[in-house]
PDB file of C-alpha atoms and ligand atoms in Angstrom:
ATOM      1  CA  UNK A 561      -3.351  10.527   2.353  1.00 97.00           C
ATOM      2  CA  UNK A 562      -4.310   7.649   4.570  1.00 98.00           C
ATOM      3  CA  UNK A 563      -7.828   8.345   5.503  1.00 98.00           C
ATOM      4  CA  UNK A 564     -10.001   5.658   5.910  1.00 97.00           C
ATOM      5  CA  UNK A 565      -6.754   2.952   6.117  1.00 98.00           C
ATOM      6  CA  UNK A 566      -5.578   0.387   8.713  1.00 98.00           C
ATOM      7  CA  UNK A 567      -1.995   0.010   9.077  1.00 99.00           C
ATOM      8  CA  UNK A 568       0.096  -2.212  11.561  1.00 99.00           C
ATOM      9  CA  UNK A 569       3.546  -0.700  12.179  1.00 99.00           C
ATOM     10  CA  UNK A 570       6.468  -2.563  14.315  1.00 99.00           C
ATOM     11  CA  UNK A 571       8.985  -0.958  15.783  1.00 98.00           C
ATOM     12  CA  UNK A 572       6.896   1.894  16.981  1.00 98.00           C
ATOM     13  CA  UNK A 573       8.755   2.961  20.720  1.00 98.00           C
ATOM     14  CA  UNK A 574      11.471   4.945  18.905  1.00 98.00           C
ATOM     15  CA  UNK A 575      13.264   6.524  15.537  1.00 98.00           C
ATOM     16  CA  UNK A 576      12.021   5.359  12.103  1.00 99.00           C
ATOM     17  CA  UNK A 577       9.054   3.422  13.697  1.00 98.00           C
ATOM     18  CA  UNK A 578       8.260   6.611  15.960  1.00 98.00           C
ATOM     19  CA  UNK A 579       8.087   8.912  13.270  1.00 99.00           C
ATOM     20  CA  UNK A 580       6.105   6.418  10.722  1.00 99.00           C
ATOM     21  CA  UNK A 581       3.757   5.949  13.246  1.00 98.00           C
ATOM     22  CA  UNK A 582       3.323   9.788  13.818  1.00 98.00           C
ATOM     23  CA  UNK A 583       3.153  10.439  10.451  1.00 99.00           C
ATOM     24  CA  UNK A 584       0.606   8.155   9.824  1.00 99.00           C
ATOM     25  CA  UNK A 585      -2.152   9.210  12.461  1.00 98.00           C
ATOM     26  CA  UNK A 586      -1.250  12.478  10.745  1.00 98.00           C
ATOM     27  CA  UNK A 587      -2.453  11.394   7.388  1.00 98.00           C
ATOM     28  CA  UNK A 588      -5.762   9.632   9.092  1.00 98.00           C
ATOM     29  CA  UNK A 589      -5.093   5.766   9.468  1.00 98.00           C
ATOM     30  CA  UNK A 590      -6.009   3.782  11.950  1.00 98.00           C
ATOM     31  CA  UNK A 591      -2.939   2.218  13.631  1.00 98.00           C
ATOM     32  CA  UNK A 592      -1.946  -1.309  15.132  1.00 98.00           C
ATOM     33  CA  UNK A 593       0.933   0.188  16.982  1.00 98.00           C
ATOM     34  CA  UNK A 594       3.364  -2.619  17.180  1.00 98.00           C
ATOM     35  CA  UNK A 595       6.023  -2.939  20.095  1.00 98.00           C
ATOM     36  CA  UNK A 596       8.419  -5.376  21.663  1.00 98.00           C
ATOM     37  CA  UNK A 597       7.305  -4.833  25.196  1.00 96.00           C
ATOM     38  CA  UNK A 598       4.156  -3.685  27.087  1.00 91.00           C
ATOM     39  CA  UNK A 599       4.729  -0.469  27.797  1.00 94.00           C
ATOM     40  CA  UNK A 600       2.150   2.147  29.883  1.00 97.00           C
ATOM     41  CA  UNK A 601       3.783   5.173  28.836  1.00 98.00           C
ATOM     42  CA  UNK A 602       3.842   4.192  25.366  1.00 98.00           C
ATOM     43  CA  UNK A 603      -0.536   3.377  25.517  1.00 98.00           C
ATOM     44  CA  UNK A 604      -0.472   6.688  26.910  1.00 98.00           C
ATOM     45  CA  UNK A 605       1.304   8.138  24.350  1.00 98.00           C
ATOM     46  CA  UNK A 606      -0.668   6.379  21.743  1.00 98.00           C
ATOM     47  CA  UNK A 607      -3.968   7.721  23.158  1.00 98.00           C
ATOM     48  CA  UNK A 608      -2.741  11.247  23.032  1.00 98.00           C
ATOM     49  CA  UNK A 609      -1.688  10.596  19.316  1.00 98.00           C
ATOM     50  CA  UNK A 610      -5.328   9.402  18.307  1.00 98.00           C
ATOM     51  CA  UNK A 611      -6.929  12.405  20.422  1.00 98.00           C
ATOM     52  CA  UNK A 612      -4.785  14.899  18.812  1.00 98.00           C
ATOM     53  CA  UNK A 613      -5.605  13.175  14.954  1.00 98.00           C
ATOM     54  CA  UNK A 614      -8.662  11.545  15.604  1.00 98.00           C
ATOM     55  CA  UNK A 615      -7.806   8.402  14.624  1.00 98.00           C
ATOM     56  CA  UNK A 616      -7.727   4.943  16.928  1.00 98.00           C
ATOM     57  CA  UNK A 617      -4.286   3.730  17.864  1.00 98.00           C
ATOM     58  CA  UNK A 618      -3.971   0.008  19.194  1.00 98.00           C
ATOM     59  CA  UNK A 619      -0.979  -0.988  20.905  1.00 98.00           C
ATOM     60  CA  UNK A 620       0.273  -4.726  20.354  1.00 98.00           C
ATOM     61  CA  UNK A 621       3.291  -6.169  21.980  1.00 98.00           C
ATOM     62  CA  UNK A 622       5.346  -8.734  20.124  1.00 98.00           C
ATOM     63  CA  UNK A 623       8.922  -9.510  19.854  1.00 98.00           C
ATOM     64  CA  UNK A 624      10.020 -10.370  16.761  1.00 98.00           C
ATOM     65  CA  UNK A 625      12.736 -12.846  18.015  1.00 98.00           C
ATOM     66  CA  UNK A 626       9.581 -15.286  19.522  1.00 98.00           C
ATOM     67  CA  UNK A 627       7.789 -16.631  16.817  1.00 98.00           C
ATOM     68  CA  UNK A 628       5.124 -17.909  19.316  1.00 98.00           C
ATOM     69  CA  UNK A 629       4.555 -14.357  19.446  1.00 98.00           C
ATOM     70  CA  UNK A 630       4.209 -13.460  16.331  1.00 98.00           C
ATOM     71  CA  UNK A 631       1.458 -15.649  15.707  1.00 98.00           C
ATOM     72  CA  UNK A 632      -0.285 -14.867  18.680  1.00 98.00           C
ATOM     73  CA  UNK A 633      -0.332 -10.927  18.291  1.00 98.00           C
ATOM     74  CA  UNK A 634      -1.050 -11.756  15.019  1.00 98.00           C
ATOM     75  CA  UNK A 635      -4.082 -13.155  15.468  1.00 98.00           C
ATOM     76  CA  UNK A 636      -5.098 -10.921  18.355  1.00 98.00           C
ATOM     77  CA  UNK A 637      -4.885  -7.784  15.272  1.00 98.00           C
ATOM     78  CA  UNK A 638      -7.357 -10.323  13.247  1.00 97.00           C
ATOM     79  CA  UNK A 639      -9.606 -10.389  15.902  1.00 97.00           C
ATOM     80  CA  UNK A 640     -10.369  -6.691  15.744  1.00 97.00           C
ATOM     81  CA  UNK A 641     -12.315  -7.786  12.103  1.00 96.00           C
ATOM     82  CA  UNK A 642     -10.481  -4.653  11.115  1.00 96.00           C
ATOM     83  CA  UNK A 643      -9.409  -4.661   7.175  1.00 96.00           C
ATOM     84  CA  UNK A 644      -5.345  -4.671   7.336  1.00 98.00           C
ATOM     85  CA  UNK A 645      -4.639  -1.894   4.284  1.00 98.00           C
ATOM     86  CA  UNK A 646      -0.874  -1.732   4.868  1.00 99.00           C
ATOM     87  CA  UNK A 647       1.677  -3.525   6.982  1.00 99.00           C
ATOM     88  CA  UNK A 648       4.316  -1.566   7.629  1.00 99.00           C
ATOM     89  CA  UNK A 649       7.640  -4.028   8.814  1.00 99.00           C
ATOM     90  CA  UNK A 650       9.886  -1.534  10.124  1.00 98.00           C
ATOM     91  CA  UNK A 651      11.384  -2.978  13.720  1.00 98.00           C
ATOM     92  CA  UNK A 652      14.999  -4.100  12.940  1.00 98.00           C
ATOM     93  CA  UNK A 653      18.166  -4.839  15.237  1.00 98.00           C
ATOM     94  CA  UNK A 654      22.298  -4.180  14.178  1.00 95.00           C
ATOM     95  CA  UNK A 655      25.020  -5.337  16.362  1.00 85.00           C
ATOM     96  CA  UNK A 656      28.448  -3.909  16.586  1.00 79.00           C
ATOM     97  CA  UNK A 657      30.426  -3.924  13.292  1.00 81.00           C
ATOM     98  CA  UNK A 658      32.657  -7.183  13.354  1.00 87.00           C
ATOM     99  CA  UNK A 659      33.935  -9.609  10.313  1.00 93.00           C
ATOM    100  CA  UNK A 660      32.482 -12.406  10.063  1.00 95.00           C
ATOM    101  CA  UNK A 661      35.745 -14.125  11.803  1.00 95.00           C
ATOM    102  CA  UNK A 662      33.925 -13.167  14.906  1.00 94.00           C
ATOM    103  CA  UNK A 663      31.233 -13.662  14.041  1.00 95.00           C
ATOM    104  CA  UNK A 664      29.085 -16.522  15.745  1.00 95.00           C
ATOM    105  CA  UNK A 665      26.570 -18.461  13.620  1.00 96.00           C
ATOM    106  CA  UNK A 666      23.886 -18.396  16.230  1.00 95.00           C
ATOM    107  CA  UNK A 667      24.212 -14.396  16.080  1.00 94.00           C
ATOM    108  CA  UNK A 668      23.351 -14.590  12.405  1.00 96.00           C
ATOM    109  CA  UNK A 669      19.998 -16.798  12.987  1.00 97.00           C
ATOM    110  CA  UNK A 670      19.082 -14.369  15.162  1.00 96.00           C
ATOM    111  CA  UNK A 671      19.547 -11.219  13.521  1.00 97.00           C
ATOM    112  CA  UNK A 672      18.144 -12.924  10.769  1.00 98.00           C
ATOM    113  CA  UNK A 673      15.183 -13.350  12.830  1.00 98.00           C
ATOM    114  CA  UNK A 674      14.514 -10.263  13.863  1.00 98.00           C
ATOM    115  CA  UNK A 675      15.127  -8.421  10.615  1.00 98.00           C
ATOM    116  CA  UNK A 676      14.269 -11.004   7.978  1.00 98.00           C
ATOM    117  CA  UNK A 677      12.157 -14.544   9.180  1.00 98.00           C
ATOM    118  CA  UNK A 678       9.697 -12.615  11.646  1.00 98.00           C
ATOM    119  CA  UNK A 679       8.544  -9.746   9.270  1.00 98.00           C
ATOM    120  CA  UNK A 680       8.161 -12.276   6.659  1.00 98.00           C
ATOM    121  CA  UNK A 681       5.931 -14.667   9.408  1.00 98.00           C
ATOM    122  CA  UNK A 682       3.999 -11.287   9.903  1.00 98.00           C
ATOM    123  CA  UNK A 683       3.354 -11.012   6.123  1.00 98.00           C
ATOM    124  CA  UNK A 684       2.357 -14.352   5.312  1.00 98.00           C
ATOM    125  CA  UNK A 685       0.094 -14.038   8.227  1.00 98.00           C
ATOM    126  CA  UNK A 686      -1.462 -10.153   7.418  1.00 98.00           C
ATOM    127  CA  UNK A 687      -1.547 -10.609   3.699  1.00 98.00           C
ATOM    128  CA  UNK A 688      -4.387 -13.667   3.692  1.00 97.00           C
ATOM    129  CA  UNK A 689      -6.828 -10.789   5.300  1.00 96.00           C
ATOM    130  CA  UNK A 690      -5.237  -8.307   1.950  1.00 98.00           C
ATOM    131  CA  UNK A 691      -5.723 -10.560  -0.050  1.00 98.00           C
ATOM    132  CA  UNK A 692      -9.692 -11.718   0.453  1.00 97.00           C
ATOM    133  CA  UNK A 693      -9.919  -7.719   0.148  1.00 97.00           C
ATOM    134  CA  UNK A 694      -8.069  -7.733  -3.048  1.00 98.00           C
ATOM    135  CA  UNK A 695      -5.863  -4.928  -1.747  1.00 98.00           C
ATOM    136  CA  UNK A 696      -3.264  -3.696   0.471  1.00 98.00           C
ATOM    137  CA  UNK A 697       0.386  -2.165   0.689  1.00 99.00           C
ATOM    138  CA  UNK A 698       3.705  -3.936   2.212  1.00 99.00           C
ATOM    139  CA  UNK A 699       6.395  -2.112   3.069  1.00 99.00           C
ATOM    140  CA  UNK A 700       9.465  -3.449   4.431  1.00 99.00           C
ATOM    141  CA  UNK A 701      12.652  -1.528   5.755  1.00 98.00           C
ATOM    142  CA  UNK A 702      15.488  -2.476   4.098  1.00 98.00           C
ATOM    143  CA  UNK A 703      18.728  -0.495   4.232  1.00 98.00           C
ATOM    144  CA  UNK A 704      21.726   0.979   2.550  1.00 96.00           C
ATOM    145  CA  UNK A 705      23.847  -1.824   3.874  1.00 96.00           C
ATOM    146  CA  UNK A 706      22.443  -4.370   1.754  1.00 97.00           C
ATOM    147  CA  UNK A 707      24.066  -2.672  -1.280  1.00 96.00           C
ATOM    148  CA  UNK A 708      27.383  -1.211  -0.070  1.00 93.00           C
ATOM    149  CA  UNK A 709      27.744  -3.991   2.380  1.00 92.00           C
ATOM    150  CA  UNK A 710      28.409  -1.101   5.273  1.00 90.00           C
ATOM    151  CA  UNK A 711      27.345  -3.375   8.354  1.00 93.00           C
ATOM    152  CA  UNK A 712      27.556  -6.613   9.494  1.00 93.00           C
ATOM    153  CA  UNK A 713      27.581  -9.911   7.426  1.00 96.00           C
ATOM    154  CA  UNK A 714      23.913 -10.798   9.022  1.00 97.00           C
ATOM    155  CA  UNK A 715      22.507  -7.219   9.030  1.00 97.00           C
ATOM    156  CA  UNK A 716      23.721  -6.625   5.160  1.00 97.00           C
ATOM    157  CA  UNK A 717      22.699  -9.920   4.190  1.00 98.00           C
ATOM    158  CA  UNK A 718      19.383  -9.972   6.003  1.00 98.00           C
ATOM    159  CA  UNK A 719      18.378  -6.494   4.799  1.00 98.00           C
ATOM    160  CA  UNK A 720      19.498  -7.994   1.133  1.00 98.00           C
ATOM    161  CA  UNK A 721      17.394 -10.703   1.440  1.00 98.00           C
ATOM    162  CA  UNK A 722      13.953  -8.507   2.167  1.00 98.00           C
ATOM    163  CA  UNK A 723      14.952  -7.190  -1.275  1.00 98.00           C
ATOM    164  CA  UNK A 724      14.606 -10.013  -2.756  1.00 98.00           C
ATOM    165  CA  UNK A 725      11.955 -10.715  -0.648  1.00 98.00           C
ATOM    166  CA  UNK A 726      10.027  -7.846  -1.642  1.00 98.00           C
ATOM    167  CA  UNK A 727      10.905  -9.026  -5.460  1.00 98.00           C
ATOM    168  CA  UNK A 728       9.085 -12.184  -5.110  1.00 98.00           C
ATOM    169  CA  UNK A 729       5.877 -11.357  -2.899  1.00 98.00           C
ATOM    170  CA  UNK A 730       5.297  -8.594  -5.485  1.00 98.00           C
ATOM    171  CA  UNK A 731       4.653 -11.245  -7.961  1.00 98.00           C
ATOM    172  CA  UNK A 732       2.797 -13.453  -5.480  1.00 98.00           C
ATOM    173  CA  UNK A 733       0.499 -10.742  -4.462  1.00 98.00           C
ATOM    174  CA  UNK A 734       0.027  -8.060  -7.345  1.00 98.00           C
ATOM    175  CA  UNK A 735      -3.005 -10.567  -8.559  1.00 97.00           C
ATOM    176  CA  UNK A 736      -4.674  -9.904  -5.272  1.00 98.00           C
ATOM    177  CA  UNK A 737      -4.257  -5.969  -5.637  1.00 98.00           C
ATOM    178  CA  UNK A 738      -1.438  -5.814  -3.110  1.00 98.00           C
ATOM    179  CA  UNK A 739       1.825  -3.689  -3.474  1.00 99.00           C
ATOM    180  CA  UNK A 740       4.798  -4.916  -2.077  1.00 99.00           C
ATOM    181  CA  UNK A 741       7.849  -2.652  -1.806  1.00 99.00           C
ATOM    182  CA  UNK A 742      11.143  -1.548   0.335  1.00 99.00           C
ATOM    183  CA  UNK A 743      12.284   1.334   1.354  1.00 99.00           C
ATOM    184  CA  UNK A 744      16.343   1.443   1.882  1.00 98.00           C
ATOM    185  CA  UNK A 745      17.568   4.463   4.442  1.00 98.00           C
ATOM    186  CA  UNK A 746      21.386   5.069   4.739  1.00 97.00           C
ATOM    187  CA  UNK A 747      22.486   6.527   7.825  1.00 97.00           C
ATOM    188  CA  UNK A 748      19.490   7.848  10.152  1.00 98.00           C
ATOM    189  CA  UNK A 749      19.534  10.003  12.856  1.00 98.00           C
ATOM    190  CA  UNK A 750      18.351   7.311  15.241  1.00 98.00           C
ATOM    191  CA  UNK A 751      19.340   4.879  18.265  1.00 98.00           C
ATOM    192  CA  UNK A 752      20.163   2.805  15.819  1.00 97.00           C
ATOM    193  CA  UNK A 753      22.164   5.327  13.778  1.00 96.00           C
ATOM    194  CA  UNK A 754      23.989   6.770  16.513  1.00 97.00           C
ATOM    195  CA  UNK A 755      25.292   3.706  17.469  1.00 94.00           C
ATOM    196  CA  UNK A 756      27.579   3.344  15.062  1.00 93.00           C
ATOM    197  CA  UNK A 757      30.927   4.221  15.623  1.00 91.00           C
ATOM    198  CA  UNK A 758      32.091   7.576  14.739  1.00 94.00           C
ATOM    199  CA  UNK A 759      34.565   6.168  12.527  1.00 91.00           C
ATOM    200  CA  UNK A 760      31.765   4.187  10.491  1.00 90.00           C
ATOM    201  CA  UNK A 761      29.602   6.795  10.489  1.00 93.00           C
ATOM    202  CA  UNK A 762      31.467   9.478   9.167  1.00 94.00           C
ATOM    203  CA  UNK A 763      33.207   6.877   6.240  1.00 91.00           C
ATOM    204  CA  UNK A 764      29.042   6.956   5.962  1.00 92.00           C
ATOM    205  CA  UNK A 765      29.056   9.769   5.208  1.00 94.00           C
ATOM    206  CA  UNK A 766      32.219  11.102   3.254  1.00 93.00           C
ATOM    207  CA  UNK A 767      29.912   8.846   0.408  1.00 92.00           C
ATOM    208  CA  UNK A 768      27.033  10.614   1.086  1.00 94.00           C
ATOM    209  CA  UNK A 769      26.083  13.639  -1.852  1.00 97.00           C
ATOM    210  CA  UNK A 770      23.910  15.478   0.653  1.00 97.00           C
ATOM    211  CA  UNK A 771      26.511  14.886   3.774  1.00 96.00           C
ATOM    212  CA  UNK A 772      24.247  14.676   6.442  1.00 97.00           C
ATOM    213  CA  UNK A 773      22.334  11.900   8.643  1.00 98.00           C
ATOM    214  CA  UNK A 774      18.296  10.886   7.552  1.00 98.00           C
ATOM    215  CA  UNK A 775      15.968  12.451  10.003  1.00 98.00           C
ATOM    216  CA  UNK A 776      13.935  10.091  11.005  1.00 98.00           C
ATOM    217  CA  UNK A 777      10.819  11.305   9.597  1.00 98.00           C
ATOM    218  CA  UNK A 778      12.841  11.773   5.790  1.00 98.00           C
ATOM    219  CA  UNK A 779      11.969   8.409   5.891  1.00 98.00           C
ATOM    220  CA  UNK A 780       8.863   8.248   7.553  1.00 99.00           C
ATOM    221  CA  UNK A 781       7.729  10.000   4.625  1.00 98.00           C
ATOM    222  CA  UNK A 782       8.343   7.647   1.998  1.00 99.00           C
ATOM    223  CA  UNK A 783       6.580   4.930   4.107  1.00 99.00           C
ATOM    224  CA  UNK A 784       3.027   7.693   3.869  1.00 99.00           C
ATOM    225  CA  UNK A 785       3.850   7.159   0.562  1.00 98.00           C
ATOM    226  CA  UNK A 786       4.157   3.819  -0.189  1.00 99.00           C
ATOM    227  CA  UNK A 787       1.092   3.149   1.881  1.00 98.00           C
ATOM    228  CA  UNK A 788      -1.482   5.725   0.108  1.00 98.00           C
ATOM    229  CA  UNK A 789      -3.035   5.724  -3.185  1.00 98.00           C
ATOM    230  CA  UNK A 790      -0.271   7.929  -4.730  1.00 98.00           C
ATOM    231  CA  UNK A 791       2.198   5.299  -5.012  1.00 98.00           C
ATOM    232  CA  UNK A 792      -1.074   2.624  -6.783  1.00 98.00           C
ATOM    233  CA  UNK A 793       0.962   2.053  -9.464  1.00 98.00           C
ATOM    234  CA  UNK A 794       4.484   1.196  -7.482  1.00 98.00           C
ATOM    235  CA  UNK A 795       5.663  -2.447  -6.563  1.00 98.00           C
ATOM    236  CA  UNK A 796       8.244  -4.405  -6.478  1.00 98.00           C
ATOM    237  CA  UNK A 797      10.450  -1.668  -5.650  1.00 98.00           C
ATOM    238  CA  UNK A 798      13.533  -0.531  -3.362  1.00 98.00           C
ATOM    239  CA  UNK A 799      13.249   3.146  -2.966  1.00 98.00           C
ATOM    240  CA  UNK A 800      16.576   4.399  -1.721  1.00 98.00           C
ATOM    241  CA  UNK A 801      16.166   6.996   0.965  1.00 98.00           C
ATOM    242  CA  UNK A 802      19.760   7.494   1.370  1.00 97.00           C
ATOM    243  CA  UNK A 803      20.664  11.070   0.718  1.00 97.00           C
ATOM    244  CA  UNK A 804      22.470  10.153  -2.727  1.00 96.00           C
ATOM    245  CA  UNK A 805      25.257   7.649  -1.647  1.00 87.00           C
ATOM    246  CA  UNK A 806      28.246   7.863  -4.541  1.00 84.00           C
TER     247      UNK A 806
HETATM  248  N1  LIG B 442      19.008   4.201  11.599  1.00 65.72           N
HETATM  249  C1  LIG B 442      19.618   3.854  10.480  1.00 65.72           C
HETATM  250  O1  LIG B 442      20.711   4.409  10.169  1.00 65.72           O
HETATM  251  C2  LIG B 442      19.015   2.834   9.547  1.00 65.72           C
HETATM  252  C3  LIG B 442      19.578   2.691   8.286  1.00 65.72           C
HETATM  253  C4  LIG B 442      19.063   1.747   7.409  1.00 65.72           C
HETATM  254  C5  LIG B 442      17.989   0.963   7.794  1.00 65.72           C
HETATM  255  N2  LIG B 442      17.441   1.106   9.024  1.00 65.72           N
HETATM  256  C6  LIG B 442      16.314   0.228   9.355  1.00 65.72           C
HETATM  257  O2  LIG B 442      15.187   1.008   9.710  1.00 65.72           O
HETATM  258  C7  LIG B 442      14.396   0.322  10.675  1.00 65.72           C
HETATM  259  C8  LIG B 442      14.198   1.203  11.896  1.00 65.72           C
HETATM  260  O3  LIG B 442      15.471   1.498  12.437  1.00 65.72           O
HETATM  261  P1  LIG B 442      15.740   2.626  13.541  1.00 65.72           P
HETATM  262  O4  LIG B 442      16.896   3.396  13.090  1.00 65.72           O
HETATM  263  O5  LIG B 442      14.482   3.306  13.897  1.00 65.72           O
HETATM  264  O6  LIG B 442      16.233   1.667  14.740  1.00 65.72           O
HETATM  265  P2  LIG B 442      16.122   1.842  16.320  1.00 65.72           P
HETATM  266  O7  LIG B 442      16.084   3.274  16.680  1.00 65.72           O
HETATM  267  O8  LIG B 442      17.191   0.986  16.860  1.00 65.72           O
HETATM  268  O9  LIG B 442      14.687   1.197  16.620  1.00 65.72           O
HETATM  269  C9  LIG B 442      14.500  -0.166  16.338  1.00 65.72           C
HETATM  270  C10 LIG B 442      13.055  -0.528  16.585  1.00 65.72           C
HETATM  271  O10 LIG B 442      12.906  -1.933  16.340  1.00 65.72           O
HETATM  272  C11 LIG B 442      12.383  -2.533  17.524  1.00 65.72           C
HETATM  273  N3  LIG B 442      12.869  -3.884  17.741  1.00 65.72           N
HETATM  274  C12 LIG B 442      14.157  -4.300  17.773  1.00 65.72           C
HETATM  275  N4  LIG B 442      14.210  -5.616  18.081  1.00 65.72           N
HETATM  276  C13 LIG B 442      12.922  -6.023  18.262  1.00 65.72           C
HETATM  277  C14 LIG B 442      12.310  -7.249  18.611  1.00 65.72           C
HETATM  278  N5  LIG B 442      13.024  -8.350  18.866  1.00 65.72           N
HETATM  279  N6  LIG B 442      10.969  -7.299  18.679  1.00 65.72           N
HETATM  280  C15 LIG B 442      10.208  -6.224  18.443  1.00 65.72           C
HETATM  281  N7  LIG B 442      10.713  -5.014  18.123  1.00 65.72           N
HETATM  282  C16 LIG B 442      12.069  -4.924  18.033  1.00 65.72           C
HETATM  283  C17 LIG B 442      12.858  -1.627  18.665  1.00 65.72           C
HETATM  284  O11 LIG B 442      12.089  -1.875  19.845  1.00 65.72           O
HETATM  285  P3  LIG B 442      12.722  -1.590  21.317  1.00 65.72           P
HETATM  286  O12 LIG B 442      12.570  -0.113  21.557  1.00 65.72           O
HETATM  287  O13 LIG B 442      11.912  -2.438  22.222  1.00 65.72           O
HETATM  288  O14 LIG B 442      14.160  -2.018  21.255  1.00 65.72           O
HETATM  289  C18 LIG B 442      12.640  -0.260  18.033  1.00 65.72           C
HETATM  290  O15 LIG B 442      11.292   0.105  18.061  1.00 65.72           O
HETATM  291  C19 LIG B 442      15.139  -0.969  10.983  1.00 65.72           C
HETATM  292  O16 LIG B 442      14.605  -2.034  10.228  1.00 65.72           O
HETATM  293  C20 LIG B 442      16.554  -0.658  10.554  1.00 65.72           C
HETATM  294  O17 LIG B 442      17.267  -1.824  10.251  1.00 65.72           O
HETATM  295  C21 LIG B 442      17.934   2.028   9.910  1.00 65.72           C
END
């Protein structure tokens, strides 16, 4: 499905990242595999990938909270001269759940950093090379929490705002051939998942219709998807990967 494609993917050293990363040397793309650290194990693992697919599989480091960084990588995956057919902006943080009463405002710039201001950075930057191509696919993760308001203020209100987000560049960009959508998980069977409390997670999911955690690579799926020809007429859009949330 993505044969002949160039994706860069964040948050690739574990759960949704992991698996959208798997699943795309899978379906043929070449891969900007995009992590927070340098990691030896991980290059390793990323060679073994491209072997085992035949595809080529680039780490990057960049953390998301340094937008020094951002740049910087960014214009190291621009030096490859490699067309950039989707950007995938999948690395996200979560804290705790408090109330905002305890909430300190320097917490919310930087979860708003990490999960809202840097993947947009990324996008500004990535989409000029989409658009002199006159194509390209951006897919941002988004999350149930934006809607039911199940996490923090700054996680629900940052994954909110890539809706809107994702709303706008849609208009920006569908002149230029590129498709800008979301996809929203509910509770995933990841770090990230897990690490709610087991009080939040199963009020999680006593509203879910299917009653069961997202495996990672449920949504993994939906980001093939987005990114391949078979969603060319698709933009604009939230797709809820949720399980059916009542
Ligand atoms: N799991 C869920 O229930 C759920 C539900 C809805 C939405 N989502 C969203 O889905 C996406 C993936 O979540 P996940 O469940 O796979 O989370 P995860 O298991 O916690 O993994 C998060 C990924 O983001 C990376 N990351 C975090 N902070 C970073 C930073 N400052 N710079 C660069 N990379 C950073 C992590 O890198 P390190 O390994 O270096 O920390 C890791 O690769 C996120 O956007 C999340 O908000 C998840």
């Amino acid at each position: 499905m993505l044969s002949g494609k160039t994706a860069v993917i964040t948050g690739c050293s574990r759960g949704i990242g992991r698996a959208i990363l798997e699943g795309y040397a899978e379906n043929g793309a070449d891969i900007f595999a995009v992590v927070r650290k340098e990691d030896n194990s991980f290059s390793l693992y990323c060679q073994e990938l491209a072997k085992q697919h035949t595809v080529n599989i680039y780490p990057v480091a960049m953390d998301l909270s340094d937008e020094g960084q951002v740049k910087n990588k960014a214009r190291e995956i621009l030096s490859y001269k490699l067309p950039i057919d989707v950007l995938v902006n999948n690395a996200g943080a979560a804290f705790p759940l408090r109330m905002l009463a305890m909430t300190r405002m320097e917490d919310i710039k930087d979860s708003f950093q990490i999960n809202f201001f840097s993947p947009l950075l990324l996008t500004q930057l990535l989409s000029k090379n989409m658009m002199r191509q006159r194509s390209g696919s951006i897919i941002f993760l988004s999350s149930s929490a934006a809607y039911d308001g199940g996490a923090n203020i700054e996680y629900s209100a940052g994954k909110a705002a890539v809706i809107g987000a994702v709303r706008r560049l849609a208009v920006e960009l569908g002149m230029y051939g590129i498709r800008v959508n979301a996809i929203a998980p509910g509770l995933t069977d990841t770090d990230m998942g897990n690490g709610m409390s087991q009080a939040d997670q199963a009020a999680a999911l006593s509203m879910n219709i299917m009653h069961r955690k997202g495996k990672p690579r449920e949504i993994a799926d939906a980001a093939v998807f987005l990114g391949s020809e078979m969603s060319s007429f698709i933009t604009g859009q939230t797709i809820r990967v949720d399980g059916g949330l009542r």
